[in-house]
Short mmCIF file of C-alpha atoms in Angstrom, two decimals:
data_model
loop_
_atom_site.label_atom_id
_atom_site.label_comp_id
_atom_site.label_asym_id
_atom_site.label_seq_id
_atom_site.Cartn_x
_atom_site.Cartn_y
_atom_site.Cartn_z
CA MET A 15 0.03 -0.12 0.02
CA ALA A 16 1.35 3.38 -0.93
CA LYS A 17 2.12 5.84 1.93
CA GLU A 18 -0.58 8.53 2.16
CA LEU A 19 2.38 11.02 2.32
CA VAL A 20 6.07 11.01 1.54
CA LEU A 21 8.42 13.86 2.12
CA GLN A 22 11.67 13.49 0.85
CA LYS A 23 14.57 16.15 1.71
CA VAL A 24 12.23 18.98 1.37
CA GLY A 25 13.77 22.41 1.57
CA LYS A 26 12.49 25.66 1.05
CA ARG A 27 13.82 29.23 0.96
CA TYR A 28 12.21 32.55 1.00
CA PHE A 29 14.05 35.21 -1.11
CA LEU A 30 14.34 38.51 0.76
CA PRO A 31 16.05 41.79 -0.32
CA SER A 32 18.20 41.71 2.81
CA GLU A 33 19.47 37.92 2.31
CA ALA A 34 21.74 37.10 -0.53
CA ASP A 35 21.23 33.47 -0.63
CA GLY A 36 17.43 33.55 0.46
CA LEU A 37 16.39 32.82 3.97
CA LYS A 38 16.36 28.96 4.52
CA VAL A 39 13.09 28.10 6.03
CA LEU A 40 13.16 24.48 5.79
CA GLU A 41 16.11 21.91 5.35
CA ASP A 42 16.21 18.29 4.51
CA ILE A 43 12.69 17.49 5.67
CA SER A 44 12.02 13.76 5.20
CA PHE A 45 9.20 11.63 6.74
CA GLU A 46 6.42 9.40 5.70
CA VAL A 47 2.98 9.15 7.00
CA GLU A 48 0.68 6.04 6.66
CA GLN A 49 -2.96 6.10 6.05
CA GLY A 50 -4.91 6.74 9.20
CA GLU A 51 -1.97 7.94 11.16
CA ILE A 52 -2.35 11.13 13.43
CA ILE A 53 1.05 13.15 13.28
CA ALA A 54 1.75 16.25 15.30
CA ILE A 55 4.52 18.50 14.15
CA LEU A 56 5.73 20.52 17.06
CA GLY A 57 8.25 23.37 17.16
CA PRO A 58 9.04 26.77 18.26
CA SER A 59 7.60 29.85 16.50
CA GLY A 60 9.37 30.59 13.25
CA CYS A 61 10.68 27.13 12.76
CA GLY A 62 8.90 26.77 9.45
CA LYS A 63 6.29 24.17 10.50
CA SER A 64 3.61 26.55 8.73
CA THR A 65 5.50 26.62 5.69
CA LEU A 66 5.90 22.82 5.75
CA LEU A 67 2.08 22.43 6.08
CA ASN A 68 1.57 24.93 3.20
CA ILE A 69 3.64 22.83 1.01
CA VAL A 70 1.72 19.74 1.73
CA ALA A 71 -1.41 21.57 1.31
CA GLY A 72 -0.34 22.80 -2.19
CA PHE A 73 -0.29 26.58 -1.50
CA GLU A 74 3.39 26.83 -1.72
CA LYS A 75 6.08 24.81 -3.71
CA GLN A 76 9.12 23.50 -2.14
CA ASP A 77 12.74 24.47 -3.60
CA SER A 78 14.36 20.99 -3.23
CA GLY A 79 13.20 17.61 -2.59
CA ARG A 80 9.80 15.77 -3.31
CA VAL A 81 6.57 15.72 -1.53
CA LEU A 82 4.22 12.73 -2.60
CA PHE A 83 0.58 12.29 -2.04
CA MET A 84 -0.50 8.71 -2.59
CA GLY A 85 2.51 8.46 -4.69
CA GLU A 86 1.89 11.51 -6.76
CA PRO A 87 3.84 14.87 -6.52
CA ILE A 88 1.51 17.67 -5.09
CA CYS A 89 1.18 20.64 -7.31
CA ALA A 90 -2.09 22.37 -6.14
CA PRO A 91 -4.44 22.57 -3.18
CA SER A 92 -7.23 19.78 -3.30
CA PRO A 93 -10.30 18.87 -1.11
CA GLN A 94 -8.37 15.39 -0.70
CA ARG A 95 -5.77 17.44 1.51
CA GLY A 96 -8.48 19.39 3.45
CA VAL A 97 -7.09 22.45 5.62
CA VAL A 98 -8.13 24.00 8.78
CA PHE A 99 -6.28 27.19 9.19
CA GLN A 100 -5.31 29.05 12.39
CA SER A 101 -8.36 31.47 12.07
CA ALA A 102 -11.36 29.79 10.67
CA VAL A 103 -11.25 31.71 7.11
CA LEU A 104 -15.06 31.23 6.52
CA PHE A 105 -16.90 33.16 3.88
CA PRO A 106 -18.51 35.94 5.59
CA TRP A 107 -21.26 36.45 3.21
CA LEU A 108 -22.44 32.79 3.79
CA THR A 109 -24.25 31.17 6.59
CA VAL A 110 -22.99 28.23 8.53
CA TYR A 111 -24.85 25.82 6.35
CA GLN A 112 -23.88 27.57 2.97
CA ASN A 113 -20.08 27.35 4.29
CA VAL A 114 -20.23 23.82 5.09
CA ALA A 115 -22.03 23.04 1.68
CA TYR A 116 -19.70 25.28 -0.18
CA GLY A 117 -17.24 22.39 -1.30
CA LEU A 118 -20.21 19.82 -2.03
CA LYS A 119 -21.94 22.66 -4.26
CA LEU A 120 -18.77 22.84 -6.39
CA GLN A 121 -18.54 19.17 -6.68
CA LYS A 122 -22.26 19.63 -8.29
CA ARG A 123 -23.87 17.15 -5.98
CA ASP A 124 -27.56 16.56 -5.74
CA ILE A 125 -29.31 18.76 -3.66
CA ASN A 126 -30.73 16.36 -1.45
CA ASN A 127 -27.35 14.65 -0.97
CA ILE A 128 -25.91 17.84 -0.10
CA LYS A 129 -28.53 18.54 2.62
CA LYS A 130 -27.97 15.24 4.14
CA LYS A 131 -24.36 15.35 4.26
CA CYS A 132 -24.34 19.12 5.65
CA GLY A 133 -26.75 17.82 8.21
CA GLU A 134 -24.56 14.91 9.26
CA PHE A 135 -21.45 16.89 9.73
CA ILE A 136 -23.12 20.06 11.28
CA LYS A 137 -24.34 17.67 13.82
CA LEU A 138 -20.89 16.09 14.20
CA ALA A 139 -19.35 19.43 14.73
CA ASP A 140 -21.81 20.18 17.58
CA LEU A 141 -23.58 23.21 15.47
CA GLU A 142 -27.18 22.01 15.31
CA GLY A 143 -29.44 25.29 15.39
CA PHE A 144 -26.79 27.54 13.91
CA GLU A 145 -27.39 26.67 10.29
CA ASN A 146 -28.69 29.96 9.33
CA TYR A 147 -26.23 32.15 11.33
CA TYR A 148 -23.48 34.00 9.78
CA PRO A 149 -19.89 33.60 10.67
CA ASP A 150 -19.51 36.89 12.56
CA GLN A 151 -22.23 35.97 14.68
CA LEU A 152 -20.28 32.99 15.96
CA SER A 153 -17.72 32.70 18.76
CA GLY A 154 -14.02 31.71 17.92
CA GLY A 155 -14.49 27.96 18.73
CA MET A 156 -17.81 27.83 16.71
CA GLN A 157 -16.14 29.23 13.52
CA GLN A 158 -13.39 26.72 13.95
CA ARG A 159 -16.28 23.95 14.13
CA VAL A 160 -17.57 25.30 10.85
CA ALA A 161 -14.24 25.31 9.21
CA LEU A 162 -13.61 21.60 10.52
CA ALA A 163 -17.44 20.55 9.20
CA ARG A 164 -16.65 22.41 5.64
CA VAL A 165 -13.55 20.47 5.21
CA LEU A 166 -14.60 17.06 6.67
CA VAL A 167 -17.79 16.81 4.78
CA LEU A 168 -15.58 16.25 1.69
CA GLU A 169 -14.23 13.18 3.22
CA PRO A 170 -10.52 14.26 2.50
CA ARG A 171 -7.79 11.46 2.62
CA VAL A 172 -5.78 13.91 4.71
CA LEU A 173 -6.65 16.50 7.17
CA LEU A 174 -3.94 19.30 7.53
CA MET A 175 -4.38 21.55 10.60
CA ASP A 176 -2.28 24.59 10.96
CA GLU A 177 -2.40 25.32 14.85
CA PRO A 178 -6.12 25.31 14.53
CA PHE A 179 -6.77 25.81 18.37
CA ALA A 180 -3.94 28.44 19.19
CA ALA A 181 -6.23 31.41 18.80
CA LEU A 182 -8.88 30.01 21.11
CA ASP A 183 -8.82 30.49 24.93
CA ALA A 184 -8.03 27.46 26.97
CA GLN A 185 -11.36 26.15 27.92
CA THR A 186 -12.61 26.32 24.15
CA ARG A 187 -9.43 24.81 23.16
CA THR A 188 -9.71 21.87 25.43
CA ALA A 189 -13.36 21.37 24.11
CA MET A 190 -11.89 21.35 20.45
CA GLN A 191 -9.54 18.90 21.23
CA GLN A 192 -12.24 16.49 22.78
CA LEU A 193 -14.30 17.33 19.67
CA LEU A 194 -11.41 16.24 17.28
CA LEU A 195 -10.65 13.15 19.66
CA SER A 196 -14.27 11.83 19.22
CA ILE A 197 -14.07 12.67 15.44
CA THR A 198 -11.09 10.79 14.79
CA GLU A 199 -12.96 7.87 16.49
CA LYS A 200 -15.75 7.93 13.79
CA ILE A 201 -13.71 8.89 11.02
CA SER A 202 -10.43 7.33 10.28
CA SER A 203 -8.68 10.04 8.37
CA THR A 204 -4.98 10.76 8.17
CA ILE A 205 -4.18 14.02 10.26
CA LEU A 206 -1.12 16.16 10.08
CA PHE A 207 -1.42 18.82 12.44
CA VAL A 208 0.89 21.52 13.42
CA THR A 209 1.16 23.06 17.09
CA HIS A 210 3.40 24.32 19.63
CA ASP A 211 1.34 23.18 22.46
CA VAL A 212 3.19 19.86 23.63
CA GLU A 213 0.25 18.68 25.36
CA GLU A 214 -1.96 18.93 22.43
CA ALA A 215 0.56 17.06 20.44
CA LEU A 216 0.79 14.12 22.82
CA ILE A 217 -2.80 13.84 23.51
CA LEU A 218 -3.90 13.86 19.91
CA ALA A 219 -1.21 12.30 17.83
CA ASP A 220 0.21 8.77 17.17
CA LYS A 221 3.54 10.17 16.40
CA VAL A 222 5.32 13.58 17.20
CA PHE A 223 7.99 15.00 15.08
CA VAL A 224 9.93 17.67 16.71
CA MET A 225 11.29 20.49 14.63
CA SER A 226 14.41 22.70 15.34
CA ARG A 227 14.72 26.38 15.17
CA ARG A 228 15.22 28.03 11.79
CA PRO A 229 16.30 26.61 9.42
CA GLY A 230 13.61 23.89 10.43
CA ARG A 231 14.93 20.50 10.44
CA ILE A 232 13.27 17.31 12.22
CA THR A 233 15.34 16.28 15.03
CA ARG A 234 13.16 13.81 16.89
CA GLU A 235 10.52 11.38 16.15
CA LEU A 236 8.53 10.24 19.04
CA ILE A 237 5.97 7.37 19.27
CA VAL A 238 2.81 8.16 21.58
CA PRO A 239 2.11 5.01 23.61
CA TYR A 240 -1.21 5.50 24.26
CA SER A 241 -4.14 3.44 22.90
CA ARG A 242 -7.15 4.60 21.35
CA PRO A 243 -10.11 5.72 22.41
CA ARG A 244 -7.96 8.29 24.40
CA ALA A 245 -9.47 10.56 27.06
CA LEU A 246 -8.31 14.08 27.96
CA THR A 247 -7.84 12.77 31.48
CA LEU A 248 -4.38 11.51 30.27
CA THR A 249 -2.97 14.69 30.71
CA GLY A 250 -2.97 14.22 34.40
CA SER A 251 -1.00 10.91 34.51
CA ALA A 252 2.47 10.89 35.63
CA ASP A 253 4.26 9.28 32.59
CA PHE A 254 2.38 11.94 30.39
CA SER A 255 4.03 14.60 32.48
CA LYS A 256 7.29 12.83 32.01
CA MET A 257 6.95 12.59 28.40
CA LYS A 258 5.65 16.24 28.18
CA ASN A 259 8.75 17.36 30.05
CA GLU A 260 10.95 15.20 27.80
CA ILE A 261 9.69 16.98 24.73
CA MET A 262 9.98 20.42 26.30
CA GLY A 263 13.54 19.84 26.91
CA PHE A 264 14.19 18.88 23.38
CA LEU A 265 12.42 22.12 22.24
CA PHE A 266 14.27 24.58 24.45
CA ASP A 267 17.60 22.88 23.76
CA LEU A 268 17.61 23.54 20.30
CA MET B 23 -24.04 44.25 17.39
CA LYS B 24 -27.17 45.65 15.98
CA LYS B 25 -29.27 44.41 13.36
CA LYS B 26 -30.75 46.35 10.57
CA GLY B 27 -32.47 48.96 12.89
CA HIS B 28 -35.92 49.84 11.76
CA SER B 29 -36.42 52.50 14.39
CA ILE B 30 -35.80 56.01 13.42
CA ASP B 31 -33.35 58.25 15.48
CA PRO B 32 -35.27 61.30 16.64
CA LEU B 33 -31.94 63.28 17.03
CA GLY B 34 -31.75 63.15 13.25
CA PHE B 35 -34.83 65.61 13.24
CA VAL B 36 -33.30 68.27 15.44
CA LEU B 37 -31.36 70.12 12.85
CA PRO B 38 -33.91 70.01 10.15
CA LEU B 39 -36.61 71.19 12.61
CA VAL B 40 -34.32 74.30 13.70
CA PHE B 41 -33.72 74.92 9.89
CA LEU B 42 -37.40 75.10 9.43
CA ILE B 43 -38.11 77.34 12.14
CA VAL B 44 -35.10 79.66 11.14
CA TRP B 45 -36.49 79.59 7.52
CA TYR B 46 -40.08 80.64 8.49
CA SER B 47 -39.20 83.26 11.04
CA ALA B 48 -36.68 84.62 8.67
CA THR B 49 -39.15 84.93 5.69
CA ALA B 50 -42.29 85.54 7.69
CA GLY B 51 -41.81 89.22 8.57
CA GLY B 52 -40.43 90.17 5.34
CA ARG B 53 -37.07 90.28 6.98
CA VAL B 54 -35.65 88.35 4.16
CA PRO B 55 -37.25 89.54 0.99
CA SER B 56 -39.24 86.85 -1.04
CA TYR B 57 -37.03 87.56 -4.14
CA LEU B 58 -34.18 86.31 -2.40
CA LEU B 59 -35.74 83.41 -0.52
CA PRO B 60 -39.43 82.48 -0.51
CA GLY B 61 -40.81 81.34 3.01
CA PRO B 62 -42.15 77.72 3.56
CA GLU B 63 -45.74 78.29 2.52
CA ARG B 64 -44.59 79.80 -0.70
CA PHE B 65 -42.43 77.01 -1.26
CA LEU B 66 -44.94 74.43 -0.68
CA ARG B 67 -47.41 76.01 -2.97
CA SER B 68 -44.79 76.25 -5.73
CA PHE B 69 -44.15 72.56 -5.05
CA VAL B 70 -47.71 71.29 -5.44
CA ASP B 71 -48.10 73.62 -8.63
CA PHE B 72 -45.17 72.26 -10.04
CA ALA B 73 -46.56 68.74 -9.54
CA ALA B 74 -50.07 69.03 -10.06
CA GLY B 75 -50.38 72.32 -12.14
CA THR B 76 -53.76 73.43 -10.25
CA ALA B 77 -52.80 77.04 -9.46
CA HIS B 78 -50.82 77.90 -12.78
CA LEU B 79 -48.32 79.83 -11.07
CA SER B 80 -45.68 79.57 -13.56
CA PRO B 81 -45.03 78.44 -17.24
CA TYR B 82 -43.83 75.09 -15.52
CA SER B 83 -47.05 74.40 -13.52
CA GLY B 84 -47.74 70.52 -13.63
CA THR B 85 -44.46 69.76 -15.50
CA LEU B 86 -42.70 68.02 -12.62
CA MET B 87 -43.19 64.42 -13.83
CA GLY B 88 -42.13 65.22 -17.37
CA ASN B 89 -39.02 67.08 -16.07
CA LEU B 90 -38.18 64.51 -13.72
CA THR B 91 -38.46 61.54 -16.15
CA ALA B 92 -36.18 63.27 -18.44
CA SER B 93 -33.65 63.84 -15.71
CA CYS B 94 -33.81 60.42 -14.46
CA ILE B 95 -33.44 59.03 -17.95
CA ARG B 96 -29.99 60.88 -18.23
CA VAL B 97 -28.86 59.98 -15.00
CA PHE B 98 -29.54 56.26 -15.60
CA CYS B 99 -28.02 56.33 -18.82
CA GLY B 100 -24.79 58.07 -17.87
CA PHE B 101 -24.63 56.00 -14.60
CA GLY B 102 -25.09 52.82 -16.48
CA ILE B 103 -22.39 53.49 -18.98
CA ALA B 104 -20.02 54.52 -16.00
CA ALA B 105 -21.05 51.54 -14.00
CA PHE B 106 -20.34 49.26 -16.90
CA PHE B 107 -17.01 50.37 -17.57
CA GLY B 108 -16.04 51.22 -14.06
CA LEU B 109 -16.85 47.78 -12.88
CA VAL B 110 -15.41 45.62 -15.85
CA LEU B 111 -12.04 47.81 -16.00
CA GLY B 112 -11.99 47.95 -12.36
CA PHE B 113 -12.18 44.37 -11.75
CA LEU B 114 -9.52 43.57 -14.44
CA THR B 115 -7.24 46.07 -13.37
CA GLY B 116 -7.55 44.74 -9.64
CA ARG B 117 -6.77 41.10 -10.51
CA ILE B 118 -4.62 41.45 -13.58
CA GLY B 119 -1.22 43.19 -12.97
CA LEU B 120 -0.49 43.76 -16.68
CA ILE B 121 -3.81 45.44 -17.18
CA LYS B 122 -3.23 47.49 -14.38
CA ARG B 123 0.27 48.63 -15.56
CA PHE B 124 -1.44 49.46 -18.89
CA LEU B 125 -4.78 51.26 -17.64
CA GLU B 126 -3.69 53.07 -14.68
CA PRO B 127 -1.45 55.99 -15.97
CA THR B 128 -4.06 56.66 -18.54
CA VAL B 129 -7.06 56.70 -16.09
CA ASN B 130 -5.43 58.98 -13.57
CA LEU B 131 -4.39 61.26 -16.36
CA ILE B 132 -7.93 61.82 -17.56
CA ARG B 133 -9.18 61.78 -14.04
CA ALA B 134 -6.87 64.86 -13.14
CA VAL B 135 -9.02 66.98 -15.34
CA PRO B 136 -11.98 67.86 -13.31
CA GLY B 137 -15.52 67.15 -14.67
CA ILE B 138 -16.30 70.74 -15.10
CA GLY B 139 -13.14 71.00 -17.06
CA TRP B 140 -14.96 68.75 -19.80
CA LEU B 141 -17.85 70.93 -20.27
CA PRO B 142 -16.33 73.07 -23.15
CA ILE B 143 -14.94 70.37 -25.28
CA ALA B 144 -18.25 68.26 -24.47
CA MET B 145 -20.24 70.86 -26.15
CA VAL B 146 -17.88 71.26 -29.06
CA TRP B 147 -18.15 67.42 -29.60
CA PHE B 148 -21.89 66.84 -28.76
CA GLY B 149 -23.41 70.04 -28.94
CA VAL B 150 -25.85 71.18 -26.31
CA GLY B 151 -28.11 69.18 -24.46
CA GLU B 152 -28.72 65.36 -24.16
CA LYS B 153 -25.65 63.88 -25.44
CA THR B 154 -23.40 66.33 -23.51
CA THR B 155 -25.18 65.64 -20.12
CA VAL B 156 -24.91 61.79 -20.34
CA PHE B 157 -21.19 62.13 -21.43
CA LEU B 158 -20.48 64.48 -18.46
CA ILE B 159 -22.46 62.20 -15.92
CA ALA B 160 -20.68 59.05 -17.30
CA LEU B 161 -17.35 60.52 -17.17
CA ALA B 162 -17.66 61.72 -13.69
CA ALA B 163 -19.14 58.59 -12.22
CA PHE B 164 -16.50 56.39 -13.91
CA PHE B 165 -13.71 57.16 -11.64
CA PRO B 166 -15.23 56.33 -8.24
CA ILE B 167 -16.67 53.30 -9.66
CA TYR B 168 -13.43 52.22 -11.25
CA ILE B 169 -11.33 53.00 -8.29
CA ASN B 170 -13.22 51.29 -5.78
CA ALA B 171 -13.99 47.99 -7.88
CA ALA B 172 -10.20 48.04 -8.54
CA HIS B 173 -9.74 48.14 -4.71
CA GLY B 174 -12.28 45.54 -4.04
CA ALA B 175 -11.02 43.06 -6.35
CA THR B 176 -7.22 43.56 -5.03
CA GLU B 177 -7.98 43.56 -1.61
CA VAL B 178 -9.64 39.85 -1.54
CA PRO B 179 -7.73 38.23 1.51
CA LEU B 180 -5.33 35.62 0.48
CA LEU B 181 -6.56 33.17 2.95
CA LEU B 182 -10.03 33.42 1.37
CA ILE B 183 -8.58 32.44 -1.95
CA ARG B 184 -6.76 29.70 -0.49
CA ALA B 185 -9.54 28.29 1.32
CA GLY B 186 -11.60 28.40 -1.78
CA ARG B 187 -8.89 26.62 -3.71
CA MET B 188 -8.63 24.00 -1.25
CA LEU B 189 -12.03 23.39 -1.10
CA GLY B 190 -12.21 22.69 -4.95
CA ALA B 191 -12.75 25.69 -6.87
CA ASN B 192 -11.09 26.42 -10.30
CA LYS B 193 -10.27 29.76 -11.46
CA ILE B 194 -13.61 30.78 -12.82
CA GLU B 195 -15.48 29.38 -9.68
CA LEU B 196 -13.06 31.28 -7.60
CA CYS B 197 -13.92 34.59 -9.30
CA LYS B 198 -17.69 33.98 -9.00
CA SER B 199 -17.78 32.46 -5.43
CA VAL B 200 -14.79 34.43 -3.55
CA ILE B 201 -13.50 37.23 -5.51
CA LEU B 202 -16.73 38.82 -6.53
CA PRO B 203 -18.54 38.60 -2.99
CA SER B 204 -15.46 39.59 -1.25
CA ALA B 205 -15.26 42.65 -3.48
CA ILE B 206 -18.89 43.72 -3.41
CA PRO B 207 -18.68 46.00 -0.26
CA SER B 208 -15.96 47.96 -2.00
CA VAL B 209 -18.06 47.85 -5.32
CA VAL B 210 -21.12 49.29 -3.57
CA VAL B 211 -19.29 52.08 -2.08
CA GLY B 212 -17.79 53.05 -5.58
CA LEU B 213 -21.47 52.58 -7.05
CA ARG B 214 -23.05 55.08 -4.40
CA LEU B 215 -20.25 57.82 -4.91
CA GLY B 216 -20.83 57.23 -8.62
CA LEU B 217 -24.63 57.86 -8.19
CA GLY B 218 -24.22 60.76 -6.04
CA VAL B 219 -21.77 62.43 -8.48
CA SER B 220 -24.34 61.54 -11.27
CA TRP B 221 -26.88 63.58 -9.84
CA ALA B 222 -24.61 66.48 -9.39
CA TYR B 223 -23.34 66.63 -13.05
CA LEU B 224 -26.93 66.28 -14.31
CA VAL B 225 -27.44 69.83 -13.32
CA LEU B 226 -24.24 70.85 -15.04
CA GLY B 227 -25.03 69.10 -18.18
CA GLU B 228 -28.48 70.25 -18.41
CA LEU B 229 -27.12 73.95 -17.89
CA THR B 230 -25.93 73.46 -21.62
CA GLY B 231 -29.41 73.78 -22.67
CA VAL B 232 -31.89 70.82 -22.62
CA SER B 233 -35.52 71.41 -23.31
CA LYS B 234 -36.74 69.31 -20.25
CA GLY B 235 -35.21 68.61 -16.84
CA LEU B 236 -34.93 69.43 -13.31
CA GLY B 237 -31.46 71.15 -13.77
CA ALA B 238 -32.85 73.10 -16.96
CA VAL B 239 -35.93 74.25 -14.99
CA MET B 240 -33.50 75.24 -12.02
CA MET B 241 -31.50 77.72 -14.19
CA ASP B 242 -34.32 78.91 -16.50
CA SER B 243 -36.69 79.70 -13.63
CA ARG B 244 -33.98 82.10 -12.08
CA MET B 245 -33.91 83.81 -15.37
CA LEU B 246 -37.92 84.07 -15.43
CA GLY B 247 -38.02 85.25 -12.26
CA GLN B 248 -39.68 82.28 -10.89
CA ILE B 249 -37.55 82.11 -7.84
CA GLU B 250 -39.43 79.65 -5.85
CA LEU B 251 -38.90 76.82 -8.50
CA ILE B 252 -34.97 77.09 -7.65
CA PRO B 253 -35.34 75.36 -3.86
CA VAL B 254 -38.17 73.15 -5.42
CA THR B 255 -35.94 71.73 -7.97
CA MET B 256 -32.97 71.25 -5.71
CA VAL B 257 -35.29 69.43 -3.37
CA CYS B 258 -36.59 67.22 -6.00
CA ILE B 259 -33.09 66.39 -6.97
CA ALA B 260 -32.21 65.57 -3.25
CA VAL B 261 -35.09 63.39 -2.93
CA LEU B 262 -34.25 61.49 -6.07
CA GLY B 263 -30.68 61.24 -5.21
CA LYS B 264 -31.74 59.77 -1.80
CA LEU B 265 -34.17 57.47 -3.13
CA THR B 266 -31.84 56.01 -5.52
CA ASP B 267 -29.20 55.69 -3.10
CA MET B 268 -31.86 53.70 -0.88
CA LEU B 269 -32.62 51.62 -4.13
CA LEU B 270 -28.99 50.74 -4.42
CA LEU B 271 -28.59 49.57 -0.90
CA TYR B 272 -31.72 47.67 -1.06
CA PHE B 273 -30.34 45.68 -3.86
CA TYR B 274 -26.87 45.38 -1.88
CA GLY B 275 -28.92 43.91 1.16
CA MET B 276 -30.50 41.38 -1.16
CA ILE B 277 -27.24 39.88 -2.51
CA TYR B 278 -25.29 40.45 0.74
CA PRO B 279 -27.49 40.05 3.79
CA TYR B 280 -25.13 40.26 6.41
CA PRO B 281 -21.91 41.86 5.40
CA ALA B 282 -18.55 41.26 7.23
CA GLY B 283 -18.37 43.47 10.34
CA GLY B 284 -22.07 43.16 10.89
CA VAL B 285 -22.51 47.11 10.18
CA LYS B 286 -24.43 48.55 7.09
#
């Protein structure tokens, strides 16, 4: 079975007037993701983790190395690699329902099919009753739930999330992590998410890749030993804290 | 955040009320002679006569609708031309760099000449009357529409475009479903400005000598000594300007029921 995602020696530079050779943002990134795996990319600010996600999403192109999705090089964004951004980026002129239905409408599905699927995922994202609300009438957490629903409704093979809960307050963040955990039990999607929150990485992911400061390299690969389904109460256990401290050590040493 | 308010703010009526009182008291005792400024009752009588023609006070009795229609047609023609070219060229300029480099210098050059400055050459080209008026209106209204359309088309947030592409939109679908709606608030600002300017240049154009029109009545009545008709026609134009603006906003509300930011 072909790996879902393969990155081989991926590098990226940004060309700025001040830097003669360009600012090296990513260097020699190589890893593989199997179908159904949930991977967290952990790193300090500015290490290039968002750039990495943009490359996998198809928004940016790497300067060196290869990025393969199901064996094929990535050249453009696609609903098969759905993205949840750090801010919800919903279409402000559409209601919750219309935002969720947007991708399905582009695929020219039958209207009853669209209604049914949207209803399903609006319920999954705990947004029932808010179908006719506009994004600016919703809280940050609710907007992110819409962002999640509109991507999941298209049944992507890979879900890419760029610090999706960073902009939320602590309580909402915990609720969203819980929501994501329960969603991953129902929908077996491959997930690649970027975060700077060590706890979040440990509680949600199967594997954690730790990135160094700029130029970003993957310095550590950790397998998270907890079986699924997971409960958020794990964060209280002793070995969880031990792993967390270990990773924090890696992060601060770099 | 307030939703569309249907309650009318009483504070807005204070100044008009003060103005009415000052107007009445200034003209009542003859302090301000009626050949300079007619009082409110004379104004009202003139207005009614202009509309219905019952009192035969002036050569214009009962001709309100005829003149109004003539003026409206000119405004709609001129505004329509300006809107068409302004929106199309504005959008293209906003999205395609090559077109921007091509058009911008020329457009800015033409814009540098104030609308009034085009009056003499317009009269040479089009003679007096209809065509000159429509030309002036179209020329003046074009610029705010063009500039705001270009601005709206350029300022579409990159993330929205990325979201659209990620969700599966091709270039055309992206234009229709992301760029256009995102640009509409700016476009409407441009259209409103253009419409306001259209009514302003209507009077200028009609000065050149049209047979029917509110602006024409405004200027001719001065020469005929029918002073009351000047404020009457001014009020007509103001009301029409306001009504057409409300119409524009109504159509905006239909396409874009709850604009970003929640404020209309």
